[in-house]
Short mmCIF file of C-alpha atoms in Angstrom, two decimals:
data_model
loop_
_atom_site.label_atom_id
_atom_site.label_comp_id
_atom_site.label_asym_id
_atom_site.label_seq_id
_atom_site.Cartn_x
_atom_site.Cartn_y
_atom_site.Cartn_z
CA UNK J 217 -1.35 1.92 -19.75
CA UNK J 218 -1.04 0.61 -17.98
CA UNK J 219 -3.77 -0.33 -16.97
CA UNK J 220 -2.30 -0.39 -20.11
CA UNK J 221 0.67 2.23 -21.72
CA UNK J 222 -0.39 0.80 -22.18
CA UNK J 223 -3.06 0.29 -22.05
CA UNK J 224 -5.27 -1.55 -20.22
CA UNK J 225 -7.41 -4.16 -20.82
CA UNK J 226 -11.62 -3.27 -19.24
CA UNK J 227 -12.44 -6.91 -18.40
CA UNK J 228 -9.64 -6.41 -15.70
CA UNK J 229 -12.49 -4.88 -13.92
CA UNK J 230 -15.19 -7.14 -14.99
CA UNK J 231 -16.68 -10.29 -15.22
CA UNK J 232 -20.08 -11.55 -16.56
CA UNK J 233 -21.40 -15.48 -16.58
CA UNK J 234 -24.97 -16.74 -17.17
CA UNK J 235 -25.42 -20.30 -15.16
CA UNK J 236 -27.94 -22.70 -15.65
CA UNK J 237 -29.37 -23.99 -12.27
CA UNK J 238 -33.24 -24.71 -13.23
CA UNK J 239 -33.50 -21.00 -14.13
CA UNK J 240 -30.87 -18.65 -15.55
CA UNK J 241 -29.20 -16.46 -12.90
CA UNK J 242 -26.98 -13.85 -14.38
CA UNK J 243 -23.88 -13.28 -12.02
CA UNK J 244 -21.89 -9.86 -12.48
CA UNK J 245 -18.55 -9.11 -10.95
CA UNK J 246 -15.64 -6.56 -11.03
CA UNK J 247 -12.26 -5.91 -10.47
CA UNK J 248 -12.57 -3.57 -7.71
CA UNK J 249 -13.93 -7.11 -5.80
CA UNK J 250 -17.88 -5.90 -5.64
CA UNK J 251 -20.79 -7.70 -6.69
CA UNK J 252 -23.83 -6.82 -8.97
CA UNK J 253 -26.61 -8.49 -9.23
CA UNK J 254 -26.42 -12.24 -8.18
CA UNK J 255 -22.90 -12.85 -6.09
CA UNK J 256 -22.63 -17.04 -5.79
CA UNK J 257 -19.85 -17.19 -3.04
CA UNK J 258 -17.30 -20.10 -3.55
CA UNK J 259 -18.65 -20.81 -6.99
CA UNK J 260 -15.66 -21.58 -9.82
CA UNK J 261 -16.29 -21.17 -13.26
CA UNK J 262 -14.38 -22.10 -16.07
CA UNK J 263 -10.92 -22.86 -16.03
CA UNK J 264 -7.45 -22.32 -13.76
CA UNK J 265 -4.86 -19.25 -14.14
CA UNK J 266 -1.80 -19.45 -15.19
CA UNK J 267 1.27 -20.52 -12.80
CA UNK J 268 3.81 -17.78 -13.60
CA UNK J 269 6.05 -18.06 -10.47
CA UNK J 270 8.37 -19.99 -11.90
CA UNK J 271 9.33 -16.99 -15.03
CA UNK J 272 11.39 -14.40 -14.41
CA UNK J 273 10.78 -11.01 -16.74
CA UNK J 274 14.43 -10.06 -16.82
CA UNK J 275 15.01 -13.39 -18.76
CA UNK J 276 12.62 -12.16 -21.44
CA UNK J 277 13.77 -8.35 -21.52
CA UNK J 278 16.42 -6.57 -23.94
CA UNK J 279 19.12 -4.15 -23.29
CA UNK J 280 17.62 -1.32 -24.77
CA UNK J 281 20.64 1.37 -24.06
CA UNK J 282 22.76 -1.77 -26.38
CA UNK J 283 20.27 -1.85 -29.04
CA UNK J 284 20.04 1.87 -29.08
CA UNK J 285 24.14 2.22 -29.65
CA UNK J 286 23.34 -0.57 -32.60
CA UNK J 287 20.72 1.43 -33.99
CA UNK J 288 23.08 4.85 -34.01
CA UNK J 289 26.05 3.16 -35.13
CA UNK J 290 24.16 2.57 -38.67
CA UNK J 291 23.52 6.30 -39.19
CA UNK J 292 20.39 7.43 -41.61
CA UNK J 293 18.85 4.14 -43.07
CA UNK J 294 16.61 3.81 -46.36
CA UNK J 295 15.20 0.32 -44.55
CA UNK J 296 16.29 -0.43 -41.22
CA UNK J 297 14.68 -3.95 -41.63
CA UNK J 298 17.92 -4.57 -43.42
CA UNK J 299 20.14 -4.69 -40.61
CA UNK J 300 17.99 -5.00 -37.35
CA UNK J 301 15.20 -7.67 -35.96
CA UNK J 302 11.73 -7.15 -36.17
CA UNK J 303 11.71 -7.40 -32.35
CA UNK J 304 15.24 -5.39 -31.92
CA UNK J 305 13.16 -2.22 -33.70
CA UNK J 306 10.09 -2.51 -31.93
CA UNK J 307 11.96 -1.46 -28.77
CA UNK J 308 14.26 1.09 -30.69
CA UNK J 309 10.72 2.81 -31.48
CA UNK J 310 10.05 2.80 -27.39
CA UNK J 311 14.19 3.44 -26.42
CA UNK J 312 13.22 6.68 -28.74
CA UNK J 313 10.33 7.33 -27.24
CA UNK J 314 11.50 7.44 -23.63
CA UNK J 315 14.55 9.85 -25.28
CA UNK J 316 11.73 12.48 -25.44
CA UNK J 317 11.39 15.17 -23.20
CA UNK J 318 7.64 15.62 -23.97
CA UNK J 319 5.40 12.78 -24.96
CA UNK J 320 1.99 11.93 -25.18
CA UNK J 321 -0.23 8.54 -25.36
CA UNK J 322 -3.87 7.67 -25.60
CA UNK J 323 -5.62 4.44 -25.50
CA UNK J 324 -9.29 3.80 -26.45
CA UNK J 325 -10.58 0.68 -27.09
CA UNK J 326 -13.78 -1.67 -26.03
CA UNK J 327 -13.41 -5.22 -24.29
CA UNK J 328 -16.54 -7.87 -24.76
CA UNK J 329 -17.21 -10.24 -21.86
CA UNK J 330 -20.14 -12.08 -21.62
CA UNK J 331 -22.05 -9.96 -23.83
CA UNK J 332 -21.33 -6.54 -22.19
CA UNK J 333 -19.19 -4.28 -23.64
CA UNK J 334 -16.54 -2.26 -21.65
CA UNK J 335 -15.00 1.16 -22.50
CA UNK J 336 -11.28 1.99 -22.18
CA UNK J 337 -9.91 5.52 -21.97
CA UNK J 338 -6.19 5.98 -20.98
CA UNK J 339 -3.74 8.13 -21.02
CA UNK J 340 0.25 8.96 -20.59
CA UNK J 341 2.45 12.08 -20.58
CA UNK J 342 5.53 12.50 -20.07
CA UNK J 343 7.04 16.04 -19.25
CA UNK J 344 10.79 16.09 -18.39
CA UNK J 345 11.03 14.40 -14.97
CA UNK J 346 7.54 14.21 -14.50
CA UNK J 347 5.01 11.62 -15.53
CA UNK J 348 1.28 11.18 -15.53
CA UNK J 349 -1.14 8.01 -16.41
CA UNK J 350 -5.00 7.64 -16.33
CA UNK J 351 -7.26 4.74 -16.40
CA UNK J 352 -10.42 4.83 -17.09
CA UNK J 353 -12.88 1.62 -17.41
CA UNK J 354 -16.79 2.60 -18.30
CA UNK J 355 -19.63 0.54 -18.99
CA UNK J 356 -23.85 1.11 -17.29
CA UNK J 357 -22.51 -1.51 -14.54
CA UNK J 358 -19.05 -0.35 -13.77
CA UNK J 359 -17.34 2.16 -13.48
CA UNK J 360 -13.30 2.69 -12.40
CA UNK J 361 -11.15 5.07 -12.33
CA UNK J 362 -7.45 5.71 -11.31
CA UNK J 363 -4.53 8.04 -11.92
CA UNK J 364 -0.91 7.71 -11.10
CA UNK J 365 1.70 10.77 -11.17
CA UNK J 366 5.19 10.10 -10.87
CA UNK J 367 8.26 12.87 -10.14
CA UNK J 368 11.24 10.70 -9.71
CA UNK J 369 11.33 8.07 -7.31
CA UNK J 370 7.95 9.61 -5.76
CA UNK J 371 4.82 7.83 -7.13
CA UNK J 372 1.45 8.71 -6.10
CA UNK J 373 -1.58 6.73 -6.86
CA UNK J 374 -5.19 8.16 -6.57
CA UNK J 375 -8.51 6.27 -6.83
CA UNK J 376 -11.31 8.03 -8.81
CA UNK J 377 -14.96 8.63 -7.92
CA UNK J 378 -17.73 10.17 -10.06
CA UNK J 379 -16.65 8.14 -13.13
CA UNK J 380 -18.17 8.94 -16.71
CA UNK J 381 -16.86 7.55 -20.35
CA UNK J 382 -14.44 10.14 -20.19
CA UNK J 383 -13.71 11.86 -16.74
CA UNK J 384 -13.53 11.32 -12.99
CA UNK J 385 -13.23 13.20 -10.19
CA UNK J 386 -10.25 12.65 -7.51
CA UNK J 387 -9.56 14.03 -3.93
CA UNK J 388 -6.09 14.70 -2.38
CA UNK J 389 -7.15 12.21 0.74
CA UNK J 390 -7.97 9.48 -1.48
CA UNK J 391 -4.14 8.80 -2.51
CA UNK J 392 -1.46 5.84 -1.72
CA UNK J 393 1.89 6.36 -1.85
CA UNK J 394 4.69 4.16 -3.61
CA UNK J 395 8.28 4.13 -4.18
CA UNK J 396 9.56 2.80 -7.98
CA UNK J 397 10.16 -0.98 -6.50
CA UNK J 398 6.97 -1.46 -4.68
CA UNK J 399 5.10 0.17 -7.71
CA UNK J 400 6.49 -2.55 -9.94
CA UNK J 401 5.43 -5.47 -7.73
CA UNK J 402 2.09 -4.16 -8.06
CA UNK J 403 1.42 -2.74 -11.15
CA UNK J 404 4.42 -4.72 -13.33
CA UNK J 405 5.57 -1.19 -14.56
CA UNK J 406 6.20 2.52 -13.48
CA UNK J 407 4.69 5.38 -15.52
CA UNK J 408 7.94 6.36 -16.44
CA UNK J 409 8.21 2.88 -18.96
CA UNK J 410 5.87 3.40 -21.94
CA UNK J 411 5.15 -0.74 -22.78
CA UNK J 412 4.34 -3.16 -20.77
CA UNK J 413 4.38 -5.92 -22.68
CA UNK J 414 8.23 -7.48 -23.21
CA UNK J 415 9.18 -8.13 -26.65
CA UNK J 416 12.23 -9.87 -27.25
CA UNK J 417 13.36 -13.21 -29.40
CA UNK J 418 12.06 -15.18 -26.47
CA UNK J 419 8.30 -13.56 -26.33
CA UNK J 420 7.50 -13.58 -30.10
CA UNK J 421 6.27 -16.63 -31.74
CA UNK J 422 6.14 -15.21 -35.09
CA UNK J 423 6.32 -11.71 -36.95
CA UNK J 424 6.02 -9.76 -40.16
CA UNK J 425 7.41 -6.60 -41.48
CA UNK J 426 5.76 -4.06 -44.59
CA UNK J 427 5.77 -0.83 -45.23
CA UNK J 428 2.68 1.34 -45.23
CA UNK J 429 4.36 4.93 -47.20
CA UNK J 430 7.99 5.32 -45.15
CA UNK J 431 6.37 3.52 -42.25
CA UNK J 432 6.67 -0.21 -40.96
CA UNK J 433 4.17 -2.16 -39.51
CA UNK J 434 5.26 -5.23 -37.46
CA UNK J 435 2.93 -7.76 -36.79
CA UNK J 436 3.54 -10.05 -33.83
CA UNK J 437 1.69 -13.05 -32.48
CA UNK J 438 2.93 -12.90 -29.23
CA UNK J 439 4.21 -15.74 -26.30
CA UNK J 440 0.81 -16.51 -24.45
CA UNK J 441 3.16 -16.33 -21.25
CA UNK J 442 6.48 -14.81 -21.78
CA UNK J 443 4.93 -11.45 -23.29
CA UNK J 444 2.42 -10.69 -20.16
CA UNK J 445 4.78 -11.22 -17.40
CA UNK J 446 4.51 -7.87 -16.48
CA UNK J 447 1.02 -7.10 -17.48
CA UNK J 448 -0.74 -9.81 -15.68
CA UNK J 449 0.74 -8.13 -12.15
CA UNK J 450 -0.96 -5.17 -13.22
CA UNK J 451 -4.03 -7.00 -14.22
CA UNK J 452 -4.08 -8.67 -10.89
CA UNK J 453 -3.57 -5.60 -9.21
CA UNK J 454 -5.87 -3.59 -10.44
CA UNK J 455 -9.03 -5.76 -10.67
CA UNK J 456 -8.69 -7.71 -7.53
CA UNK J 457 -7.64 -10.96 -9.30
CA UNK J 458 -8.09 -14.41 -7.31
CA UNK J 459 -5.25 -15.70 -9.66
CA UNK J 460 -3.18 -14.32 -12.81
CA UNK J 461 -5.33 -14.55 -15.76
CA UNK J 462 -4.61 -16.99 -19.06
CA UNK J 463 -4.17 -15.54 -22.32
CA UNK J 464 -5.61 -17.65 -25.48
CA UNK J 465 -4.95 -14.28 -27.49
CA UNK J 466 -2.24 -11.62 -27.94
CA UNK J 467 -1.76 -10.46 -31.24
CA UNK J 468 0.03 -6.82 -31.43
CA UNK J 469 1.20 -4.88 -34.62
CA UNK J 470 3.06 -1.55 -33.85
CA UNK J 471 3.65 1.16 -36.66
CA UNK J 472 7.15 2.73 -36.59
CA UNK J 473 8.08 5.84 -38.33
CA UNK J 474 10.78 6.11 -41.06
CA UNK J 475 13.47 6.84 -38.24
CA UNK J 476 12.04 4.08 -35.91
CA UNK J 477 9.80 5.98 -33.53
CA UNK J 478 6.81 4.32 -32.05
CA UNK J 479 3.59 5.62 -33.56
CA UNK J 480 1.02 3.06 -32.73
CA UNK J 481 0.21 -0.02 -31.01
CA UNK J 482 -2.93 -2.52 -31.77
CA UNK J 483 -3.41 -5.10 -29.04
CA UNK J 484 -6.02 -8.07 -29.45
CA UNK J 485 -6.72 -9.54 -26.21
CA UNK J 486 -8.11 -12.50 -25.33
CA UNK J 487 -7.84 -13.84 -21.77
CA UNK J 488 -9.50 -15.69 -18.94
CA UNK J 489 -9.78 -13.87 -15.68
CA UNK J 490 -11.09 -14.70 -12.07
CA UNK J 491 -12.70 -12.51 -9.21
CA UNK J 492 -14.30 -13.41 -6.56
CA UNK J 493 -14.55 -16.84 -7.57
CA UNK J 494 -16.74 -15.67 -10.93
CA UNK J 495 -14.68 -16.19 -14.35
CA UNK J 496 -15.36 -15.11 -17.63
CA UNK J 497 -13.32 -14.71 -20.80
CA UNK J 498 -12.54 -11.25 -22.08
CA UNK J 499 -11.95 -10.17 -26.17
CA UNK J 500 -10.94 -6.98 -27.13
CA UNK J 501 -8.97 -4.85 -28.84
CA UNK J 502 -6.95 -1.62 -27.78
CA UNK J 503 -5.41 1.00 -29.76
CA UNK J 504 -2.69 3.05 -28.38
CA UNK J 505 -1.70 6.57 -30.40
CA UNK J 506 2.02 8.03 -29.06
CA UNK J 507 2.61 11.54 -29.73
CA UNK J 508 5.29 13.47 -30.11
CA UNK J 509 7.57 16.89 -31.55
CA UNK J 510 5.43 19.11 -29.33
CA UNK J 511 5.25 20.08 -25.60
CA UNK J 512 2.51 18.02 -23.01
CA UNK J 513 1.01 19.30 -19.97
CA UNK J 514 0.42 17.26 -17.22
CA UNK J 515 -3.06 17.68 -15.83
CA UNK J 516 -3.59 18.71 -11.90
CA UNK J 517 -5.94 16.58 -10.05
CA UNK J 518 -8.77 18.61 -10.19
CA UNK J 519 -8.75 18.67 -14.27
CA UNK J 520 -10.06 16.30 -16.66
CA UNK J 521 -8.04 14.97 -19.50
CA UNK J 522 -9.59 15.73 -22.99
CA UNK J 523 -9.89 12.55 -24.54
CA UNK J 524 -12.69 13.45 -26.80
CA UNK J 525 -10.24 16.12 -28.46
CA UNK J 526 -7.17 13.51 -28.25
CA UNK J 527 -5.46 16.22 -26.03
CA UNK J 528 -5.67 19.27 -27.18
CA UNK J 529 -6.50 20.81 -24.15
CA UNK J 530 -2.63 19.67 -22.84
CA UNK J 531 -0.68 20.66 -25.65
CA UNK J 532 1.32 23.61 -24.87
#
């Protein structure tokens, strides 16, 4: 995602403020660290990021292979809700997920800063061994683009160029190379994981269960810190941070189906991010569709995904 599974949040990239200094000067910056319009250097705005350093993600994570043996050891359930945590089948539905041999996800969403709305395309497939993930951030003042593809330990990461709503163009020269560790120190997650937000006892404040036909929908108002451990390294990453950003917002409801699958995931996000010494505070929400039961293709470099046709193009 992620970019976000993900899904990931626009405002990563971008960054709006009006200030008052006997005239209004509109300031504009992105993730990708360049200025448009007005660039103040060494002005702050707003307020501080969050001091993370001293949170480790592995004291926030499940063991998912544990929870998985749980889940099987109960056999065909009417309601799982019965025997298992709201949080303990939220990462069933991804432990099932990543059992697949072919899946597909798509994120679309818009983020608001400052009055300027941002576009989010995204995408993950999954085909045995192999994995692929696009970002895509679009809006009349800027425009990013990146795609990851993963065999294995191998993990390449190219930077896109001619970037619409929808599509980008990449070039074989224009590609850094990563191993699974160093991947995860600067993007919080591989494309082989499909969340990266951690959900556990410790990163939930509060959740509710109902059923919507034989699905459930879990509602979670997430840990403002706990939760994003992961996600604000990719954040960073990706947009050229000064500083990890502070949530004020992270409210996520999944949809699981009748055997616990993952189906969906809603993110609002609200959040305060820095860049280049510019802040602004970012709302938006992203919605994440995971696909499954068929066959994906993996798109070569030179193709575009179809988002406009959710991916029809790359089912086989």
């Amino acid at each position: 995602m992620k970019f976000k599974e993900g899904l990931k949040s626009s405002c990563d990239y971008f960054f709006k403020k009006k200030l008052l200094i006997t005239i209004i000067v509109s300031v504009v910056a992105i993730g990708s660290g360049v200025g448009l319009g007005i660039v103040l250097n060494n002005f702050v705005l707003g307020q501080k990021g969050t001091d993370y350093s001293k949170m480790n993600p592995n004291d926030y994570s499940v063991d998912s292979e544990a929870l998985l043996t749980k889940y099987e050891s109960y056999g065909k359930l009417d309601d799982y809700s019965t025997k298992l945590k709201n949080y303990e089948m939220i990462n069933i539905g991804y432990a099932l997920l990543k059992k697949e041999e072919s899946t597909m996800s798509i994120t679309k969403g818009d983020i608001n800063a400052a009055g300027i709305t941002q576009t989010v395309r995204s995408t993950n497939i999954k085909k045995n061994a192999q994995f692929f993930e696009e970002q895509i951030s679009f809006s009349s003042m800027v425009k990013l683009a990146g795609r990851t593809y993963q065999e294995n330990d191998d993990i390449k990461y190219y930077k896109g160029s001619e970037i619409t709503k929808e599509t980008a163009s990449y070039v074989e020269t224009d590609v850094t190379n990563f191993n699974p560790e160093n991947y995860i120190k600067n993007y919080g997650k591989t494309p082989s994981e499909p969340l990266i937000f951690l959900i556990s006892k410790n990163t939930i404040k509060e959740s509710t269960i109902t059923r919507d036909g034989t699905d459930y929908i879990i509602q979670c108002k997430m840990n403002k810190k706990s939760a994003v451990l992961n996600y604000v390294v990719q954040m960073k990453t990706l947009s050229n941070l000064t500083e990890y950003p502070s949530f004020e917002i992270l409210d996520i409801t999944f949809k699981l189906d009748k055997d616990l699958l993952i189906k969906q995931m809603i993110s609002h996000e609200k959040y305060f991010a820095r860049t280049s010494g510019v802040g602004s505070t970012c709302d938006g929400i992203l919605t994440v569709n995971y696909y499954t039961g068929k066959s994906f293709r993996i798109p070569s470099l030179s193709e575009n995904f179809d988002y406009q046709n959710d991916g029809a193009a790359f089912i086989c």
